[in-house]
Amino acid sequence: MLLACAALPAIVPRVARAQTCEYEKTPAELAAGANIVDAARCPGDWRRYGADPTGAADSTAAIQAACNANKLAFDASGGTYIVSAQITVPSGVTVRGAGVSASHITCANGSTSIFKAAGANAVVIEKIKFSITSVSKEAHTAPVEFYKSSNCSCTECEMVGCNWAGVLLHDATFCTVDHCYFHDFQGAVHDSSDVCIYTNSNSNTVTNNRCFGGNWHGIMIQDPYNNSLPSNNLVANNSVGLHQAYGIAVYVPTAGDTFNRVTGNSVENIQGSVLENNSGAGIYVVGAGAGGTTLANNTIRNCCVQTTQRSLAPAGIGINGISLTAAPVTVTGNTVQEIRAHDAILIVSSKGSIAVSGNTASLPSGNSAGTPIRIEASSNVSVTGNSAERAPDSNGRCIFVYANAISVANISVTDNSCSGGSYAQIEFAVAGGGKISDVVCTKNICRGAGANGNCVRTVGVENATVESNQCLTRPANGA
C-alpha cells in the first residue's frame, strides 16, 4: 500500500496547504463523483471517503466510493467498520484489508451480501474479517458473493456469524476461495454452508480453507433442482469441522456429468442432526448429475454422530443415485475411521460405474450395525485394493454387497484386505426377492473371521467367480 501511494505523485499531485499535504482528486474520482472527506489519505484508502474506523458511523457509502473510483480499495491502518447494505465491486477492483486481525467489517443486516461482484471479472477480496451480527433466514446471501462473475478470488478472509454462506459462488466461473476461516455461524437456514458453489458455477477452486461454521454443510456444490450443472470444480486441502448435515456435499439432481473433484480434505465431527436425523455423511455425492465425480485422498472421521436413519446415505463417504449412463465415479485413496454408527463407505441406489479403490476404511468397537464398505442396491461397482477393518468383537462384515427386493449385477471385489469381526468378512446377500449376478470375488485376504463366520459368504448369487481368496485365521468349523 505504501508503494501504491508512493507511486501516486506522478499522476496525483499532493498540494501543500496550511502545513498539510493533500491528494487532489484523481480523474477516476472525478468521473465517479467521489466525495473526498480526508484528502490527506491516499486515493483508494477507505478513510479518504469518510469510512469510520471506530465503528461509530456507517461506512457503507465510503467503501463503495473507494471501490467505484480505484482499482485498489483498501484499509491502510485497520479498524472496525460498520456497513448496512450491499457494496457492489466493479471489474478489476481489489478490496484489501490490513489483515483479519486489523480490518474488521461488521454488518447487522443478515439479509444481504456485503461485497458482491455481479457480471464482473477479476475482483479480489482479501485480508478482511467479516462479522454478521443478526440472525436471518434469508438464503443466497454471504459476506462475499461472486454472481455471474469470473476470475474472482476471496483469500485470507475470516467469516463469523453468517446465516447462509460465507462465500457464495453463484453461476461463477474460474473463481477461487483460498485460505479463509469460517466459524461460529448462526441461524439454521436450509442448505446453509461455509462455501457454496451454486447452480451453473464451473471451474472454481476452493482450497486450504478452515470450515468450522457449524451450520448445515461445510462446502456445498449444489444444483437446487433448477436444471443446472455445477461442473469441474475443485475442492481440495480444506479442513472441515463440526456441521449439522454434510461436511462436503456434491448435490446434482439434474442429469449430466459434472466431473467435480474433492481431494485431500480433512472432514470430522459431522452430526447428522437435521433432515430428521437422516443425514450425516462426511462427504456426500448424490444425483443423476454427479457423473465423473472424483473423491481422492480425503481423511474422514467421526461422522453420523446423531444420525438415526439410513435413507440419505449416512456414512463417512456416501454415494447415492449415480445413473447408468453417468461417467465413472471414483473413490480412491481415502481414509475413513471412527464412524461410531453406520458405514465407513456406502454406495447405494446406483447403477452407474463406481470404482472404490485403495481406501482404508475402519470401524471402531461398538459399531456392529455399520460396515467398512457397503454396496447396497447398486450395480457396476468395483471394490479393489482396499483395507477394510472392524473391531474383533463386532458382529458384522468388512465388505457387504446387499440386494433387498432388487436385482443388481456386475460387482467385483478383488485384492482387498479384510480384518476383524465375528461374521463373514466378505458377504453377498439378498432379501425380499432380490438377486445378485455376475460377481467376481478373487484374491482377497481375510484375517480373523470368528467361529460363526466364513471368510467369504454368498447367498442368492448367480454367475459368480469366487477363487484365490485367503483366510489366514480360519474359523473353528474349518470353512
XYZ file of C-alpha atoms in Angstrom:
479
model
C 0.000 0.000 0.000
C 2.833 2.366 0.758
C 4.310 1.603 -2.622
C 0.959 2.343 -4.222
C 0.811 5.734 -2.536
C 4.467 6.461 -3.278
C 3.775 5.996 -6.954
C 0.810 8.339 -6.956
C 2.534 11.775 -7.077
C 3.480 11.230 -10.710
C -0.194 11.256 -11.587
C -1.881 12.632 -8.468
C -0.287 15.840 -7.169
C -0.085 16.421 -3.445
C -0.795 20.050 -2.658
C 0.692 21.828 0.416
C -1.978 23.786 2.230
C -1.564 25.213 5.733
C 1.207 22.819 6.645
C -0.790 19.768 5.405
C -0.395 17.606 2.336
C -3.437 16.710 0.320
C -4.016 14.427 -2.639
C -6.018 16.135 -5.344
C -8.921 14.284 -6.875
C -7.887 11.761 -9.476
C -9.630 11.634 -12.863
C -11.292 8.394 -11.749
C -12.589 10.039 -8.582
C -13.919 12.969 -10.604
C -15.632 10.586 -13.015
C -17.168 8.585 -10.149
C -18.289 11.722 -8.302
C -16.415 10.606 -5.194
C -16.828 12.725 -2.096
C -13.400 13.313 -0.531
C -13.601 13.605 3.256
C -9.930 13.254 4.214
C -7.758 14.485 1.335
C -4.573 13.653 3.237
C -5.411 9.977 2.724
C -4.136 8.206 -0.358
C -6.674 7.570 -3.168
C -8.284 4.196 -2.562
C -7.970 4.398 1.240
C -11.444 3.858 2.688
C -10.932 6.703 5.160
C -10.330 9.176 2.313
C -14.035 8.855 1.510
C -15.265 9.040 5.105
C -15.040 5.472 6.429
C -15.106 5.473 10.236
C -12.588 3.037 11.790
C -14.164 3.407 15.237
C -17.426 1.798 14.167
C -19.455 4.778 15.349
C -20.701 5.779 11.893
C -21.852 3.746 8.888
C -19.064 3.232 6.340
C -21.082 1.624 3.515
C -21.060 4.667 1.219
C -17.384 5.395 1.870
C -16.191 1.887 0.988
C -18.472 1.871 -2.061
C -16.886 5.151 -3.181
C -13.417 3.669 -2.775
C -14.439 0.719 -4.971
C -16.049 2.933 -7.610
C -13.019 5.186 -8.095
C -9.995 2.917 -7.667
C -8.554 -0.375 -8.784
C -7.309 -0.833 -5.202
C -9.774 -0.010 -2.414
C -8.014 -0.598 0.881
C -7.889 -0.117 4.623
C -4.435 1.300 5.286
C -4.481 1.426 9.072
C -7.009 -1.100 10.364
C -10.207 -0.510 12.265
C -13.772 -1.704 12.791
C -16.146 -0.544 10.064
C -19.932 -0.824 10.181
C -21.785 -1.435 6.922
C -25.525 -1.793 6.447
C -26.100 -2.618 2.786
C -24.545 -4.334 -0.195
C -21.333 -2.928 -1.689
C -21.000 -3.636 -5.401
C -17.449 -4.272 -6.562
C -16.711 -3.439 -10.234
C -14.473 -5.496 -12.505
C -10.769 -5.361 -11.863
C -11.057 -3.963 -8.333
C -9.165 -5.369 -5.364
C -10.670 -4.760 -1.925
C -7.919 -5.258 0.620
C -7.861 -5.079 4.377
C -4.836 -4.688 6.602
C -5.252 -8.294 7.766
C -8.003 -10.167 9.598
C -6.578 -9.080 12.948
C -6.712 -5.423 11.888
C -9.553 -4.803 9.414
C -12.984 -5.796 10.672
C -16.260 -5.209 8.831
C -19.449 -5.771 10.826
C -22.982 -5.864 9.460
C -26.268 -6.112 11.342
C -28.188 -6.835 8.123
C -28.108 -10.612 7.842
C -30.325 -10.495 4.740
C -27.776 -9.011 2.357
C -24.456 -9.875 0.826
C -21.746 -7.391 1.846
C -19.349 -7.419 -1.108
C -20.958 -8.559 -4.356
C -19.425 -8.822 -7.805
C -22.191 -9.161 -10.401
C -21.258 -9.805 -14.011
C -17.720 -8.774 -13.123
C -14.227 -10.043 -13.837
C -11.019 -10.165 -11.787
C -12.442 -8.917 -8.482
C -10.318 -9.672 -5.402
C -11.490 -9.574 -1.766
C -8.684 -10.215 0.718
C -7.370 -9.857 4.273
C -10.653 -8.789 5.926
C -12.630 -10.131 8.872
C -16.417 -10.112 8.420
C -18.933 -10.391 11.249
C -22.689 -10.727 10.747
C -24.401 -9.657 13.967
C -28.046 -10.551 13.308
C -29.963 -13.750 12.633
C -31.715 -14.059 9.274
C -33.383 -16.873 7.370
C -32.635 -15.207 4.030
C -30.927 -17.612 1.604
C -28.424 -16.749 -1.130
C -26.503 -14.163 0.873
C -22.892 -14.083 2.025
C -20.226 -11.590 3.104
C -18.631 -12.251 -0.298
C -20.710 -13.171 -3.342
C -19.482 -13.684 -6.904
C -22.550 -13.718 -9.163
C -22.185 -14.458 -12.868
C -18.601 -13.350 -12.468
C -15.289 -14.881 -13.494
C -11.656 -14.979 -12.372
C -12.504 -13.520 -8.966
C -10.991 -14.505 -5.628
C -11.596 -14.331 -1.901
C -8.423 -15.014 0.054
C -7.241 -14.761 3.640
C -10.597 -13.616 4.981
C -12.409 -14.574 8.177
C -16.194 -15.023 8.301
C -18.138 -15.031 11.589
C -21.851 -15.206 12.353
C -23.056 -15.794 8.785
C -26.567 -17.126 8.205
C -26.485 -18.798 4.778
C -22.971 -18.772 3.299
C -19.567 -17.303 3.994
C -18.616 -17.173 0.319
C -21.205 -17.734 -2.418
C -20.147 -18.634 -5.948
C -23.383 -18.208 -7.919
C -23.100 -19.007 -11.634
C -19.427 -18.123 -11.196
C -16.505 -19.414 -13.257
C -12.766 -19.705 -12.600
C -13.105 -18.154 -9.145
C -11.027 -19.012 -6.069
C -11.715 -19.247 -2.333
C -8.419 -19.812 -0.562
C -7.030 -19.660 2.977
C -10.232 -18.356 4.545
C -11.535 -19.167 8.029
C -15.255 -19.743 8.678
C -16.579 -20.181 12.194
C -19.454 -19.641 14.605
C -22.250 -19.205 12.066
C -25.739 -18.532 13.406
C -29.257 -19.410 12.429
C -30.359 -22.702 10.863
C -31.142 -21.882 7.241
C -31.768 -24.891 4.999
C -28.637 -25.826 3.000
C -26.514 -23.123 4.591
C -22.791 -23.707 4.081
C -19.443 -22.094 4.715
C -18.730 -22.090 0.975
C -21.494 -22.644 -1.580
C -20.797 -23.415 -5.257
C -24.239 -22.812 -6.699
C -26.174 -23.558 -9.887
C -24.046 -23.414 -13.076
C -20.817 -22.470 -11.359
C -17.893 -24.212 -13.010
C -14.104 -24.461 -12.931
C -13.827 -22.865 -9.481
C -11.333 -23.822 -6.766
C -11.975 -23.958 -3.014
C -8.683 -24.708 -1.304
C -6.851 -24.511 2.013
C -9.797 -23.169 3.988
C -10.790 -23.861 7.596
C -14.520 -24.533 7.638
C -15.971 -24.535 11.137
C -19.193 -22.593 10.603
C -21.272 -25.243 12.353
C -24.294 -24.660 10.118
C -25.674 -27.295 7.713
C -22.735 -28.008 5.398
C -19.070 -27.191 5.279
C -18.690 -26.951 1.482
C -21.633 -27.442 -0.876
C -21.680 -27.934 -4.650
C -25.370 -27.626 -5.448
C -27.908 -27.778 -8.229
C -31.052 -26.623 -6.381
C -33.373 -28.539 -8.741
C -33.231 -25.831 -11.409
C -31.638 -27.852 -14.228
C -28.156 -26.547 -13.547
C -24.861 -28.444 -13.651
C -22.103 -27.081 -11.399
C -19.090 -28.736 -13.001
C -15.314 -29.129 -12.984
C -14.972 -27.524 -9.571
C -12.061 -28.440 -7.291
C -12.454 -28.713 -3.506
C -9.013 -29.508 -2.114
C -6.980 -29.435 1.083
C -9.689 -27.910 3.248
C -10.241 -28.663 6.930
C -13.935 -29.159 7.709
C -15.128 -29.435 11.303
C -18.483 -29.796 13.054
C -21.533 -29.227 10.840
C -25.114 -30.435 11.085
C -25.722 -32.249 7.766
C -22.723 -32.876 5.473
C -19.071 -31.965 5.613
C -18.683 -31.723 1.827
C -21.627 -32.339 -0.497
C -21.872 -32.725 -4.265
C -25.619 -32.456 -4.869
C -26.609 -32.562 -8.535
C -30.101 -33.968 -9.333
C -30.120 -32.766 -12.969
C -28.853 -35.450 -15.355
C -25.372 -34.910 -16.749
C -21.703 -35.374 -15.961
C -20.106 -32.689 -13.801
C -16.587 -34.039 -13.066
C -16.206 -32.254 -9.725
C -13.131 -33.199 -7.673
C -12.913 -33.473 -3.893
C -9.332 -34.215 -2.911
C -7.056 -34.053 0.111
C -9.631 -32.672 2.543
C -9.970 -33.423 6.244
C -13.560 -33.837 7.489
C -14.643 -34.652 11.025
C -17.427 -34.382 13.601
C -20.374 -34.198 11.187
C -23.504 -34.553 13.308
C -26.430 -35.549 11.070
C -28.865 -33.741 13.345
C -31.045 -32.139 10.630
C -33.278 -33.634 7.918
C -34.951 -35.772 10.595
C -31.573 -37.263 11.509
C -31.244 -38.860 8.059
C -28.071 -37.075 7.009
C -24.593 -37.040 8.459
C -22.093 -38.053 5.782
C -18.588 -36.677 5.896
C -18.596 -36.484 2.085
C -21.897 -36.965 0.253
C -22.243 -37.362 -3.513
C -25.761 -37.695 -4.897
C -27.749 -37.333 -8.066
C -28.010 -38.073 -11.749
C -25.608 -35.218 -12.465
C -22.794 -36.453 -10.248
C -21.158 -38.458 -13.012
C -17.392 -38.132 -13.190
C -17.002 -37.076 -9.553
C -13.620 -37.886 -8.005
C -13.117 -38.363 -4.269
C -9.428 -38.896 -3.588
C -7.069 -38.861 -0.615
C -9.525 -37.370 1.866
C -9.493 -38.142 5.592
C -12.886 -38.548 7.269
C -13.555 -39.343 10.913
C -16.352 -39.306 13.468
C -19.354 -38.596 11.230
C -23.046 -39.553 11.557
C -22.741 -38.661 15.243
C -26.506 -38.096 15.716
C -27.791 -39.880 12.614
C -30.576 -42.369 13.365
C -31.950 -43.171 9.881
C -30.342 -44.716 6.782
C -32.310 -43.042 3.990
C -29.778 -40.377 2.866
C -26.581 -42.440 2.621
C -25.177 -41.687 6.073
C -21.531 -42.752 6.122
C -18.038 -41.409 6.199
C -18.369 -41.323 2.398
C -21.870 -41.762 0.948
C -22.529 -42.158 -2.800
C -26.184 -42.195 -3.854
C -28.158 -42.290 -7.090
C -25.458 -42.449 -9.785
C -27.272 -43.061 -13.081
C -26.481 -45.854 -15.522
C -25.220 -43.520 -18.248
C -23.088 -41.371 -15.950
C -19.340 -41.038 -16.355
C -17.498 -43.258 -13.843
C -17.271 -42.067 -10.241
C -14.023 -42.828 -8.402
C -13.446 -43.165 -4.671
C -9.746 -43.718 -4.174
C -7.055 -43.365 -1.524
C -9.376 -42.084 1.221
C -9.062 -42.850 4.934
C -12.311 -43.252 6.873
C -12.251 -44.012 10.585
C -14.049 -43.621 13.914
C -17.537 -43.864 12.416
C -19.405 -44.973 15.541
C -22.647 -45.821 13.751
C -23.445 -46.611 10.113
C -20.901 -47.311 7.375
C -17.454 -46.024 6.546
C -18.003 -46.106 2.750
C -21.508 -46.616 1.365
C -22.602 -46.966 -2.274
C -26.400 -47.083 -2.536
C -29.135 -46.988 -5.189
C -26.673 -46.501 -8.031
C -26.486 -48.057 -11.477
C -23.534 -46.236 -12.981
C -19.904 -47.276 -12.829
C -18.227 -46.632 -9.461
C -14.663 -47.598 -8.573
C -13.799 -47.925 -4.870
C -10.052 -48.499 -4.705
C -7.095 -48.085 -2.381
C -9.128 -46.792 0.559
C -8.610 -47.502 4.250
C -11.987 -47.964 5.953
C -12.267 -48.948 9.606
C -14.988 -49.095 12.244
C -14.392 -48.872 15.995
C -15.527 -51.233 18.707
C -19.251 -50.915 19.370
C -20.293 -50.338 15.759
C -21.902 -53.619 14.752
C -24.626 -52.123 12.547
C -22.242 -50.494 10.067
C -19.850 -51.913 7.515
C -16.447 -50.594 6.465
C -17.507 -50.918 2.810
C -21.173 -51.485 1.933
C -22.605 -51.789 -1.591
C -26.402 -51.721 -1.477
C -28.913 -51.842 -4.333
C -26.139 -50.884 -6.737
C -24.674 -52.351 -9.922
C -21.412 -51.882 -11.818
C -19.273 -51.374 -8.731
C -15.621 -52.340 -8.442
C -14.105 -52.706 -4.956
C -10.358 -53.152 -5.373
C -7.265 -52.943 -3.209
C -8.958 -51.541 -0.104
C -8.185 -52.163 3.556
C -11.441 -52.846 5.425
C -11.213 -53.355 9.164
C -13.540 -53.568 12.120
C -13.129 -54.363 15.801
C -12.706 -58.089 16.533
C -15.620 -58.051 18.988
C -18.121 -56.615 16.482
C -20.702 -58.762 14.740
C -20.601 -57.685 11.114
C -18.875 -57.828 7.763
C -15.936 -55.901 6.365
C -17.322 -55.759 2.811
C -21.059 -56.274 2.294
C -22.916 -56.420 -1.042
C -26.673 -56.408 -0.466
C -29.736 -56.580 -2.725
C -33.090 -56.200 -0.996
C -36.043 -56.666 -3.384
C -33.893 -55.540 -6.316
C -31.645 -57.144 -8.913
C -28.072 -55.921 -9.155
C -25.223 -57.078 -11.354
C -21.582 -56.682 -12.262
C -19.927 -56.461 -8.858
C -16.188 -57.011 -8.489
C -14.465 -57.443 -5.113
C -10.755 -58.111 -5.626
C -7.391 -57.729 -3.907
C -8.844 -56.329 -0.680
C -7.553 -56.849 2.842
C -10.264 -57.555 5.422
C -9.778 -57.890 9.149
C -11.904 -58.295 12.274
C -15.455 -59.093 13.149
C -17.134 -62.358 14.090
C -19.094 -62.831 10.893
C -18.270 -63.422 7.249
C -15.793 -60.755 6.290
C -16.978 -60.541 2.686
C -20.639 -61.282 2.068
C -23.002 -61.137 -0.876
C -26.610 -61.427 0.311
C -30.151 -60.923 -0.964
C -33.544 -60.392 0.698
C -37.125 -59.804 -0.345
C -36.705 -61.484 -3.725
C -33.565 -59.591 -4.650
C -30.836 -61.029 -6.850
C -27.101 -60.526 -7.350
C -25.497 -61.723 -10.575
C -22.188 -61.554 -12.406
C -19.925 -61.411 -9.376
C -16.155 -61.638 -9.207
C -14.641 -62.155 -5.751
C -10.957 -63.008 -6.031
C -7.560 -62.547 -4.369
C -8.892 -61.063 -1.150
C -7.126 -61.643 2.159
C -9.295 -62.119 5.232
C -7.962 -62.207 8.781
C -9.743 -63.158 11.956
C -13.197 -64.362 10.931
C -14.892 -65.731 14.033
C -16.144 -69.216 14.780
C -19.592 -68.470 13.392
C -18.461 -66.981 10.106
C -16.775 -67.707 6.830
C -14.203 -65.597 5.098
C -16.420 -65.243 2.034
C -20.149 -65.959 2.013
C -22.526 -65.833 -0.950
C -26.302 -66.113 -0.687
C -28.586 -65.918 -3.710
C -25.765 -65.080 -6.101
C -25.821 -66.151 -9.745
C -22.874 -66.471 -12.109
C -20.129 -65.909 -9.558
C -16.382 -66.413 -9.676
C -15.036 -66.895 -6.159
C -11.427 -68.014 -6.095
C -7.899 -67.388 -4.795
C -9.144 -65.760 -1.586
C -7.116 -66.361 1.592
C -8.483 -66.930 5.078
C -5.449 -66.563 7.314
C -7.264 -67.303 10.555
C -9.807 -69.990 9.821
C -12.972 -70.363 11.864
C -13.371 -73.406 14.057
C -15.619 -75.230 11.569
C -12.801 -75.143 9.013
C -14.905 -73.479 6.314
